[in-house]
Amino acid sequence: MRLGRSLLLAFLTVGPAALAEEGMWLLNDFPSKEVGAKYGFAPTQAWLDKVRLGAIKLGMGCSASLVSKRGLVMTNHHCVRDCISDLSTPEHDYLEAGFVAASDAEERRCPKLEANQLVEITDVTDRVLGAAKGLEGAAYGQAIKQEMTRIEGACATSAALRCDVVTLFHGGKYHLYKYRRFQDVRLAAAPEFPMAAFGGYPDNFNFPRYGFDVAFVRVYDNGQPAVTPDALPWAKTPAKEGDLTFVAGSPGGTERVQTVEQLAYQRDVNLPRAMVRLSELRGTLLQFAQGNPDLWRTTRARIRTVENGLKGLTGRQAWLADPAAFERKRTEDTALRSAVKADPAKEAKYGQAWDAIARAVTAERRLSPRFQLEEQAQGFGSDFFDIARGLVRAAAERPKPSTERLREYTDARLPGLRQYLLRDVPISRPLERATLTVGLRRLRDTLGPDDPYVQTVMGKQSPEDLAREVVDGTHLDEAKVREALWEGGEAAIAASTDPMIGLARRADPGARAVRKSVEDEVESVLARNGELLHQAHVAVHGTSGYPDGTLTLRLSYGTITGWEEGGRKVPAMTFLSGLYARDTGKYPFAVAPSWLQARPKLEATMPFDMASTHDVIGGNSGSPMINRQGEVVGVIFDGNIPSLGGDYGYDAATNRAVTLHGRAILEGLEKVYGAGRLVKEIRGR
Amino acid sequence: MRLGRSLLLAFLTVGPAALAEEGMWLLNDFPSKEVGAKYGFAPTQAWLDKVRLGAIKLGMGCSASLVSKRGLVMTNHHCVRDCISDLSTPEHDYLEAGFVAASDAEERRCPKLEANQLVEITDVTDRVLGAAKGLEGAAYGQAIKQEMTRIEGACATSAALRCDVVTLFHGGKYHLYKYRRFQDVRLAAAPEFPMAAFGGYPDNFNFPRYGFDVAFVRVYDNGQPAVTPDALPWAKTPAKEGDLTFVAGSPGGTERVQTVEQLAYQRDVNLPRAMVRLSELRGTLLQFAQGNPDLWRTTRARIRTVENGLKGLTGRQAWLADPAAFERKRTEDTALRSAVKADPAKEAKYGQAWDAIARAVTAERRLSPRFQLEEQAQGFGSDFFDIARGLVRAAAERPKPSTERLREYTDARLPGLRQYLLRDVPISRPLERATLTVGLRRLRDTLGPDDPYVQTVMGKQSPEDLAREVVDGTHLDEAKVREALWEGGEAAIAASTDPMIGLARRADPGARAVRKSVEDEVESVLARNGELLHQAHVAVHGTSGYPDGTLTLRLSYGTITGWEEGGRKVPAMTFLSGLYARDTGKYPFAVAPSWLQARPKLEATMPFDMASTHDVIGGNSGSPMINRQGEVVGVIFDGNIPSLGGDYGYDAATNRAVTLHGRAILEGLEKVYGAGRLVKEIRGR
């Protein structure tokens, strides 16, 4: 109720700029004037450009920053957890023990990781919208997609560049983002997983907090540490409560202008369904790993991912389930609709959007169960299947002209896809059997045994039997098998007797069909009318807003401060002494031996984690927190529970980001992990 | 959408009687006139009394019927699954193999099962409401509770009687139900679990269907088969499509008159939370039992229970998540509120209900997470804990006057409780460790490690460690230990060093405190104002209605017929040939060897399962389906997916009960299971 009440107050003010510290701002359209008026510091475009070049986007949906001129990159531990897991063996378990490279030579390549630096932004709105002029429905979406693919293709002149046309304001603007690609990313230092994830599921999205969720990787060029003059300097003065700071990172897809129908679909259908799915998977995986150290080692990272997703979705759903919050969104929607109706010119332009969106949501309710099962859900929850599907589809798509392919198989995307599919990583067969069993079971549970797709994919086999057969029988763990299938194309795929390829072949036609329906009846309609909705929003509320998060670089501003929760004051910062007080000796509340040993060398009053009002969300993980001087003062790794509603709205009274303090980072590196080498480098000495 | 549309049409008609075949009618207030007008058959009170005496309520929330004068009772297999599981051993696995007693002597007592026959109904409304006259809030609820306890105590003059004051119309009426108690219930015949649950999770709540979900128990009196002259005769003519039939059983708690706030709480908060909880448990249990026949044997019944609950909750939530259905309920609520407001006399009497209910729901949103964790959720999911809590509470409650105890510890309830707590059943320690770990984990996940209750219950132990300690260390599996604790009362409980008793002692104060808050702020308010709401409903819509289901005996009427689903016609009946066509040889679609062997002896065209329009819901499981002559023609065992919204509403276009056909029952008994002895008895020969 607390959240809802203050949201209602927030709504009584007018216009986005009035909502204190709300906003995920574009770096080429930052509200410097407003920030200057409020805080006495107005970032210049030169300041913003420096921040843009110091920020790094990590391949798998995380943020990071360059912190030395020799390519050292800071991010969260949880952003490179897959890499650490992939590099671990029973003998060298870097998740359990942590990892510190004593020299460049000891740094280890992360097989799946890519890092991108945003070197240029170009507005291509006119070109993209021009290509779709006069079109509607599926044709509109198709034209947009093709033009985006053409622009990206022309930009990506070398494998060292990545070019994405980014959709902003739900299609109101299109920007071409040109990235410098770093495909050779090596792990330099990481704490123990139990310290990074200290507090586990119970503490996740909570504060006070004691996570040491940081890790360092280094980007390489031609086998040498990359030369990165754009690195952000480290702060000489540590951050303290009340400081104005900035967060540069790539928040994921928010949806802050939505109709009531869209929000109700999330609250009533989509989020509960996803929560139920992840909950079953969580129970399965925890029981799977229970009491078996080997299985625990290969599973704990996946468990953490599932638990994090589950708690995040739960918070989002709870936000929408709060009647006051939902009524605020309903009021916003109704007010926008009325304002449009009241003006014949606006009504003619935007009025159709509401009904069209309502129809698309109705279609989504009908199509999404099948779509999520057949096309999404990470390939029935199996890494092997995900690879098999990628190979099957690449073979089918590559002979087509780039503009007619599925989006993720266009020429611009092929190099990254190839790297992803041919990467050399260990896959645990026991874990694959467990997760694929769950995935296939869900398929049959939901669609029923009589469903033609279920019969095509599973025949009369049980989920367990089919999972065992295809996981035990596949050779896709051998890089040369995958390479032969990639190079061999359609003929090789058709001739393959690998049972996982066979499963992917059977699954593909149905999945493509439902994807097509969703693209035509849902996504195209929502894209076109979401654009109208946002244009209406801009037409009614003015142009000083920020676009929804799109996993691309943004800047948020805010202050380091606590909040009130049920009459109780939550502090702005935690200190080292609190970490030791919370130690129970048992996961997830066990302080690692390294920190117990280093305790005499550390000040008990050293700041540890901090809460701040920045408007961040998933995707911001690993974002640097920056002071007025453009210096790094910490690394964002989480938000609190109220921040989980960030997809839909922001409330300065309760919404908090959670950051690991810069001083704790350097002290930890030097005194706990013996990584003085990196500390010197970060300090520029 | 289909469901929602026809519901809207239904709403356009006026009054309950116009809603074809909706209704769970009292046997002393059946709409015989309306049924007679529509079908040409009006049940007389004598006919209704015969049906009442032939119906049986089973202790654990199921329905049944007397089908011979020697105490033979028919119900569903899933209603006695716990018993069959309890009687099974690794050598004699009756769930897997089925069970047929060749003589009375071979019938085996079900340790937990009690059967009740409703011998008398008395209206005690005036007495109960008189005792609470002029009171409000907590005092009102307390007075009602105490008067009910007094009435029950005066009625229950022997251990062979059970007396319950039943709350009807949400407190609009109170009836005293006097039951003949049968505490010696023995298993006579049951098919294999895979036949009873044929189709498993995917087919559950679906049709066409091939479940053979029937079982027979016998009630005993002084060690002899009870004399039961009230048994219902078996039909001479099998039921066929289009027949008018009746279903006598005890539907569970429906809530068909609710405010929008109550429904939104279910849709947005309570149902998703329960779905998530059961989903995690399902994943845990399936993985726990995977590949281990012994664990599968001790777990499969629990898995089926969890899966059934999960699918049922999912259907209920989906019903409320359908915008058309929810809007229909909103319209009903708004219309009732307006009708009350429009009449000053009504407004003075009932007008307060809406705001009071809204406040109670707000309190429920705040209190329910803790209440469900500490007081409900089946004692952290552990049978041992459930027993320990019962012993701890019985010791604390028994010294108090009966009227001041927690409801389930009143004098009238003590005999049943003692039997339950001292029953001799095997409890699987590995399963207990797994489920208690999940329960304790959920407690800490939800309330957080800093919560005082969590600290009291768990200290700094991990869920796994604590579960292992108390499950491995308890002696509550020994009947004499439990008996000593029951007899020894408070002193024995205080002195006990049993770790499970210790856990229950630590858990009790907090659980009692939150229960008190819920009783005072939620339950009392909802009881008092739910009564007003229903009185308002009666005042506006007339008195021809039926009260919400309350797990007490009701009669529904309807016809055997199919329905339309997405343009596809779903048939009214299935036939034996379809069972064999569905056989895959793999659980849950494996036809048992007994049915494969008997195939030549059976007619392929024999009716198997049937769909009908009866308004039934959970609790109706095991209800006899009866023809105009008062003869048994089948046993209800399920409803279809649309019927899962039955808590909130009924739609004759899609709502279907699922029944095992009487002919299939007798043919199966005789030709598949060699239980000709029972068939002769049922036929009265």
PDB file of N, CA and C in Angstrom, chain A residues 3-68:
ATOM      1  N   LEU A   3       3.695   1.714  -1.410  1.00  0.00           N
ATOM      2  CA  LEU A   3       4.126   2.024  -2.765  1.00  0.00           C
ATOM      3  C   LEU A   3       3.017   2.725  -3.535  1.00  0.00           C
ATOM      4  N   GLY A   4       1.836   2.133  -3.432  1.00  0.00           N
ATOM      5  CA  GLY A   4       0.719   2.680  -4.191  1.00  0.00           C
ATOM      6  C   GLY A   4       0.416   4.115  -3.802  1.00  0.00           C
ATOM      7  N   ARG A   5       0.460   4.408  -2.507  1.00  0.00           N
ATOM      8  CA  ARG A   5       0.051   5.723  -2.059  1.00  0.00           C
ATOM      9  C   ARG A   5       0.978   6.792  -2.630  1.00  0.00           C
ATOM     10  N   SER A   6       2.264   6.528  -2.521  1.00  0.00           N
ATOM     11  CA  SER A   6       3.201   7.547  -2.982  1.00  0.00           C
ATOM     12  C   SER A   6       3.154   7.668  -4.507  1.00  0.00           C
ATOM     13  N   LEU A   7       2.837   6.565  -5.172  1.00  0.00           N
ATOM     14  CA  LEU A   7       2.686   6.657  -6.626  1.00  0.00           C
ATOM     15  C   LEU A   7       1.560   7.604  -6.979  1.00  0.00           C
ATOM     16  N   LEU A   8       0.507   7.496  -6.183  1.00  0.00           N
ATOM     17  CA  LEU A   8      -0.643   8.336  -6.445  1.00  0.00           C
ATOM     18  C   LEU A   8      -0.245   9.805  -6.282  1.00  0.00           C
ATOM     19  N   LEU A   9       0.536  10.095  -5.262  1.00  0.00           N
ATOM     20  CA  LEU A   9       1.028  11.457  -5.077  1.00  0.00           C
ATOM     21  C   LEU A   9       1.850  11.881  -6.282  1.00  0.00           C
ATOM     22  N   ALA A  10       2.728  10.986  -6.723  1.00  0.00           N
ATOM     23  CA  ALA A  10       3.588  11.300  -7.861  1.00  0.00           C
ATOM     24  C   ALA A  10       2.730  11.670  -9.066  1.00  0.00           C
ATOM     25  N   PHE A  11       1.607  10.993  -9.205  1.00  0.00           N
ATOM     26  CA  PHE A  11       0.788  11.220 -10.386  1.00  0.00           C
ATOM     27  C   PHE A  11       0.133  12.592 -10.373  1.00  0.00           C
ATOM     28  N   LEU A  12      -0.024  13.146  -9.184  1.00  0.00           N
ATOM     29  CA  LEU A  12      -0.662  14.449  -9.094  1.00  0.00           C
ATOM     30  C   LEU A  12       0.205  15.559  -9.688  1.00  0.00           C
ATOM     31  N   THR A  13       1.497  15.315  -9.754  1.00  0.00           N
ATOM     32  CA  THR A  13       2.369  16.284 -10.425  1.00  0.00           C
ATOM     33  C   THR A  13       2.207  16.096 -11.927  1.00  0.00           C
ATOM     34  N   VAL A  14       2.743  17.022 -12.686  1.00  0.00           N
ATOM     35  CA  VAL A  14       2.501  16.953 -14.127  1.00  0.00           C
ATOM     36  C   VAL A  14       3.807  16.823 -14.915  1.00  0.00           C
ATOM     37  N   GLY A  15       3.851  15.845 -15.803  1.00  0.00           N
ATOM     38  CA  GLY A  15       4.964  15.752 -16.743  1.00  0.00           C
ATOM     39  C   GLY A  15       6.144  15.005 -16.158  1.00  0.00           C
ATOM     40  N   PRO A  16       6.886  14.343 -17.018  1.00  0.00           N
ATOM     41  CA  PRO A  16       7.977  13.488 -16.573  1.00  0.00           C
ATOM     42  C   PRO A  16       9.045  14.245 -15.779  1.00  0.00           C
ATOM     43  N   ALA A  17       9.362  15.477 -16.171  1.00  0.00           N
ATOM     44  CA  ALA A  17      10.475  16.169 -15.528  1.00  0.00           C
ATOM     45  C   ALA A  17      10.198  16.413 -14.053  1.00  0.00           C
ATOM     46  N   ALA A  18       8.920  16.473 -13.697  1.00  0.00           N
ATOM     47  CA  ALA A  18       8.572  16.735 -12.317  1.00  0.00           C
ATOM     48  C   ALA A  18       8.770  15.516 -11.433  1.00  0.00           C
ATOM     49  N   LEU A  19       8.884  14.345 -12.029  1.00  0.00           N
ATOM     50  CA  LEU A  19       9.054  13.134 -11.242  1.00  0.00           C
ATOM     51  C   LEU A  19      10.528  13.002 -10.873  1.00  0.00           C
ATOM     52  N   ALA A  20      10.835  13.351  -9.640  1.00  0.00           N
ATOM     53  CA  ALA A  20      12.229  13.431  -9.219  1.00  0.00           C
ATOM     54  C   ALA A  20      12.991  12.160  -9.557  1.00  0.00           C
ATOM     55  N   GLU A  21      14.058  12.298 -10.250  1.00  0.00           N
ATOM     56  CA  GLU A  21      15.034  11.233 -10.480  1.00  0.00           C
ATOM     57  C   GLU A  21      14.494  10.058 -11.286  1.00  0.00           C
ATOM     58  N   GLU A  22      13.269  10.171 -11.776  1.00  0.00           N
ATOM     59  CA  GLU A  22      12.791   9.162 -12.716  1.00  0.00           C
ATOM     60  C   GLU A  22      13.486   9.378 -14.052  1.00  0.00           C
ATOM     61  N   GLY A  23      13.770   8.295 -14.751  1.00  0.00           N
ATOM     62  CA  GLY A  23      14.237   8.453 -16.118  1.00  0.00           C
ATOM     63  C   GLY A  23      15.490   7.671 -16.463  1.00  0.00           C
ATOM     64  N   MET A  24      15.450   7.076 -17.650  1.00  0.00           N
ATOM     65  CA  MET A  24      16.593   6.365 -18.223  1.00  0.00           C
ATOM     66  C   MET A  24      16.912   7.124 -19.500  1.00  0.00           C
ATOM     67  N   TRP A  25      17.784   8.116 -19.384  1.00  0.00           N
ATOM     68  CA  TRP A  25      17.925   9.118 -20.433  1.00  0.00           C
ATOM     69  C   TRP A  25      18.928   8.719 -21.497  1.00  0.00           C
ATOM     70  N   LEU A  26      18.619   9.134 -22.725  1.00  0.00           N
ATOM     71  CA  LEU A  26      19.563   8.935 -23.830  1.00  0.00           C
ATOM     72  C   LEU A  26      20.798   9.802 -23.614  1.00  0.00           C
ATOM     73  N   LEU A  27      21.977   9.305 -23.997  1.00  0.00           N
ATOM     74  CA  LEU A  27      23.189  10.098 -23.789  1.00  0.00           C
ATOM     75  C   LEU A  27      23.324  11.217 -24.819  1.00  0.00           C
ATOM     76  N   ASN A  28      22.523  11.156 -25.865  1.00  0.00           N
ATOM     77  CA  ASN A  28      22.509  12.294 -26.790  1.00  0.00           C
ATOM     78  C   ASN A  28      21.244  13.155 -26.626  1.00  0.00           C
ATOM     79  N   ASP A  29      20.550  12.974 -25.497  1.00  0.00           N
ATOM     80  CA  ASP A  29      19.368  13.798 -25.222  1.00  0.00           C
ATOM     81  C   ASP A  29      19.112  13.838 -23.720  1.00  0.00           C
ATOM     82  N   PHE A  30      20.111  14.248 -22.972  1.00  0.00           N
ATOM     83  CA  PHE A  30      20.049  14.214 -21.511  1.00  0.00           C
ATOM     84  C   PHE A  30      19.479  15.537 -20.976  1.00  0.00           C
ATOM     85  N   PRO A  31      18.648  15.522 -19.934  1.00  0.00           N
ATOM     86  CA  PRO A  31      18.032  16.759 -19.415  1.00  0.00           C
ATOM     87  C   PRO A  31      19.008  17.544 -18.529  1.00  0.00           C
ATOM     88  N   SER A  32      20.120  17.972 -19.125  1.00  0.00           N
ATOM     89  CA  SER A  32      21.170  18.640 -18.338  1.00  0.00           C
ATOM     90  C   SER A  32      20.647  19.890 -17.652  1.00  0.00           C
ATOM     91  N   LYS A  33      19.784  20.599 -18.359  1.00  0.00           N
ATOM     92  CA  LYS A  33      19.289  21.847 -17.787  1.00  0.00           C
ATOM     93  C   LYS A  33      18.533  21.583 -16.479  1.00  0.00           C
ATOM     94  N   GLU A  34      17.625  20.608 -16.521  1.00  0.00           N
ATOM     95  CA  GLU A  34      16.834  20.296 -15.334  1.00  0.00           C
ATOM     96  C   GLU A  34      17.720  19.805 -14.188  1.00  0.00           C
ATOM     97  N   VAL A  35      18.679  18.962 -14.511  1.00  0.00           N
ATOM     98  CA  VAL A  35      19.570  18.441 -13.467  1.00  0.00           C
ATOM     99  C   VAL A  35      20.394  19.599 -12.886  1.00  0.00           C
ATOM    100  N   GLY A  36      20.878  20.485 -13.798  1.00  0.00           N
ATOM    101  CA  GLY A  36      21.648  21.635 -13.335  1.00  0.00           C
ATOM    102  C   GLY A  36      20.835  22.509 -12.392  1.00  0.00           C
ATOM    103  N   ALA A  37      19.571  22.735 -12.751  1.00  0.00           N
ATOM    104  CA  ALA A  37      18.719  23.592 -11.932  1.00  0.00           C
ATOM    105  C   ALA A  37      18.503  22.982 -10.549  1.00  0.00           C
ATOM    106  N   LYS A  38      18.421  21.679 -10.516  1.00  0.00           N
ATOM    107  CA  LYS A  38      18.100  21.020  -9.244  1.00  0.00           C
ATOM    108  C   LYS A  38      19.348  20.793  -8.393  1.00  0.00           C
ATOM    109  N   TYR A  39      20.460  20.429  -9.042  1.00  0.00           N
ATOM    110  CA  TYR A  39      21.637  20.004  -8.278  1.00  0.00           C
ATOM    111  C   TYR A  39      22.837  20.947  -8.426  1.00  0.00           C
ATOM    112  N   GLY A  40      22.708  21.961  -9.296  1.00  0.00           N
ATOM    113  CA  GLY A  40      23.855  22.840  -9.498  1.00  0.00           C
ATOM    114  C   GLY A  40      24.962  22.179 -10.300  1.00  0.00           C
ATOM    115  N   PHE A  41      24.645  21.129 -10.998  1.00  0.00           N
ATOM    116  CA  PHE A  41      25.633  20.500 -11.882  1.00  0.00           C
ATOM    117  C   PHE A  41      24.922  20.047 -13.151  1.00  0.00           C
ATOM    118  N   ALA A  42      25.305  20.656 -14.281  1.00  0.00           N
ATOM    119  CA  ALA A  42      24.672  20.320 -15.556  1.00  0.00           C
ATOM    120  C   ALA A  42      25.698  19.646 -16.457  1.00  0.00           C
ATOM    121  N   PRO A  43      25.561  18.334 -16.658  1.00  0.00           N
ATOM    122  CA  PRO A  43      26.536  17.634 -17.515  1.00  0.00           C
ATOM    123  C   PRO A  43      26.577  18.243 -18.919  1.00  0.00           C
ATOM    124  N   THR A  44      27.790  18.497 -19.418  1.00  0.00           N
ATOM    125  CA  THR A  44      27.941  18.987 -20.801  1.00  0.00           C
ATOM    126  C   THR A  44      27.907  17.800 -21.753  1.00  0.00           C
ATOM    127  N   GLN A  45      27.739  18.078 -23.048  1.00  0.00           N
ATOM    128  CA  GLN A  45      27.743  16.973 -24.013  1.00  0.00           C
ATOM    129  C   GLN A  45      29.100  16.279 -24.028  1.00  0.00           C
ATOM    130  N   ALA A  46      30.179  17.058 -23.811  1.00  0.00           N
ATOM    131  CA  ALA A  46      31.522  16.452 -23.773  1.00  0.00           C
ATOM    132  C   ALA A  46      31.610  15.470 -22.595  1.00  0.00           C
ATOM    133  N   TRP A  47      31.073  15.874 -21.463  1.00  0.00           N
ATOM    134  CA  TRP A  47      31.047  14.998 -20.273  1.00  0.00           C
ATOM    135  C   TRP A  47      30.254  13.725 -20.596  1.00  0.00           C
ATOM    136  N   LEU A  48      29.115  13.910 -21.256  1.00  0.00           N
ATOM    137  CA  LEU A  48      28.256  12.768 -21.600  1.00  0.00           C
ATOM    138  C   LEU A  48      28.947  11.836 -22.592  1.00  0.00           C
ATOM    139  N   ASP A  49      29.662  12.430 -23.558  1.00  0.00           N
ATOM    140  CA  ASP A  49      30.359  11.592 -24.547  1.00  0.00           C
ATOM    141  C   ASP A  49      31.445  10.757 -23.882  1.00  0.00           C
ATOM    142  N   LYS A  50      32.133  11.361 -22.918  1.00  0.00           N
ATOM    143  CA  LYS A  50      33.177  10.613 -22.198  1.00  0.00           C
ATOM    144  C   LYS A  50      32.568   9.424 -21.465  1.00  0.00           C
ATOM    145  N   VAL A  51      31.433   9.665 -20.822  1.00  0.00           N
ATOM    146  CA  VAL A  51      30.761   8.589 -20.102  1.00  0.00           C
ATOM    147  C   VAL A  51      30.331   7.493 -21.075  1.00  0.00           C
ATOM    148  N   ARG A  52      29.781   7.925 -22.234  1.00  0.00           N
ATOM    149  CA  ARG A  52      29.340   6.933 -23.234  1.00  0.00           C
ATOM    150  C   ARG A  52      30.490   6.023 -23.642  1.00  0.00           C
ATOM    151  N   LEU A  53      31.667   6.610 -23.870  1.00  0.00           N
ATOM    152  CA  LEU A  53      32.804   5.813 -24.332  1.00  0.00           C
ATOM    153  C   LEU A  53      33.404   4.963 -23.212  1.00  0.00           C
ATOM    154  N   GLY A  54      33.190   5.377 -21.979  1.00  0.00           N
ATOM    155  CA  GLY A  54      33.695   4.576 -20.868  1.00  0.00           C
ATOM    156  C   GLY A  54      32.768   3.433 -20.484  1.00  0.00           C
ATOM    157  N   ALA A  55      31.534   3.493 -20.988  1.00  0.00           N
ATOM    158  CA  ALA A  55      30.566   2.437 -20.669  1.00  0.00           C
ATOM    159  C   ALA A  55      30.720   1.274 -21.637  1.00  0.00           C
ATOM    160  N   ILE A  56      30.438   0.093 -21.164  1.00  0.00           N
ATOM    161  CA  ILE A  56      30.572  -1.121 -21.976  1.00  0.00           C
ATOM    162  C   ILE A  56      29.278  -1.920 -21.850  1.00  0.00           C
ATOM    163  N   LYS A  57      28.863  -2.455 -22.990  1.00  0.00           N
ATOM    164  CA  LYS A  57      27.709  -3.360 -22.964  1.00  0.00           C
ATOM    165  C   LYS A  57      28.222  -4.783 -23.138  1.00  0.00           C
ATOM    166  N   LEU A  58      27.801  -5.668 -22.247  1.00  0.00           N
ATOM    167  CA  LEU A  58      28.248  -7.059 -22.348  1.00  0.00           C
ATOM    168  C   LEU A  58      27.227  -7.866 -23.132  1.00  0.00           C
ATOM    169  N   GLY A  59      27.744  -8.814 -23.891  1.00  0.00           N
ATOM    170  CA  GLY A  59      26.914  -9.580 -24.826  1.00  0.00           C
ATOM    171  C   GLY A  59      25.627 -10.125 -24.247  1.00  0.00           C
ATOM    172  N   MET A  60      25.631 -10.606 -23.029  1.00  0.00           N
ATOM    173  CA  MET A  60      24.476 -11.340 -22.527  1.00  0.00           C
ATOM    174  C   MET A  60      23.493 -10.453 -21.761  1.00  0.00           C
ATOM    175  N   GLY A  61      23.435  -9.161 -22.065  1.00  0.00           N
ATOM    176  CA  GLY A  61      22.423  -8.322 -21.430  1.00  0.00           C
ATOM    177  C   GLY A  61      22.862  -7.684 -20.133  1.00  0.00           C
ATOM    178  N   CYS A  62      24.144  -7.371 -19.995  1.00  0.00           N
ATOM    179  CA  CYS A  62      24.633  -6.702 -18.798  1.00  0.00           C
ATOM    180  C   CYS A  62      25.355  -5.412 -19.197  1.00  0.00           C
ATOM    181  N   SER A  63      25.678  -4.624 -18.176  1.00  0.00           N
ATOM    182  CA  SER A  63      26.421  -3.387 -18.361  1.00  0.00           C
ATOM    183  C   SER A  63      27.795  -3.530 -17.707  1.00  0.00           C
ATOM    184  N   ALA A  64      28.691  -2.579 -18.027  1.00  0.00           N
ATOM    185  CA  ALA A  64      30.051  -2.641 -17.498  1.00  0.00           C
ATOM    186  C   ALA A  64      30.733  -1.314 -17.784  1.00  0.00           C
ATOM    187  N   SER A  65      32.003  -1.205 -17.383  1.00  0.00           N
ATOM    188  CA  SER A  65      32.742   0.027 -17.674  1.00  0.00           C
ATOM    189  C   SER A  65      34.229  -0.275 -17.841  1.00  0.00           C
ATOM    190  N   LEU A  66      34.846   0.517 -18.706  1.00  0.00           N
ATOM    191  CA  LEU A  66      36.299   0.450 -18.854  1.00  0.00           C
ATOM    192  C   LEU A  66      36.918   1.173 -17.663  1.00  0.00           C
ATOM    193  N   VAL A  67      37.811   0.496 -16.932  1.00  0.00           N
ATOM    194  CA  VAL A  67      38.398   1.127 -15.751  1.00  0.00           C
ATOM    195  C   VAL A  67      39.925   1.194 -15.828  1.00  0.00           C
ATOM    196  N   SER A  68      40.503   0.838 -16.971  1.00  0.00           N
ATOM    197  CA  SER A  68      41.933   1.118 -17.181  1.00  0.00           C
ATOM    198  C   SER A  68      42.176   1.265 -18.667  1.00  0.00           C
TER     199      SER A  68
END
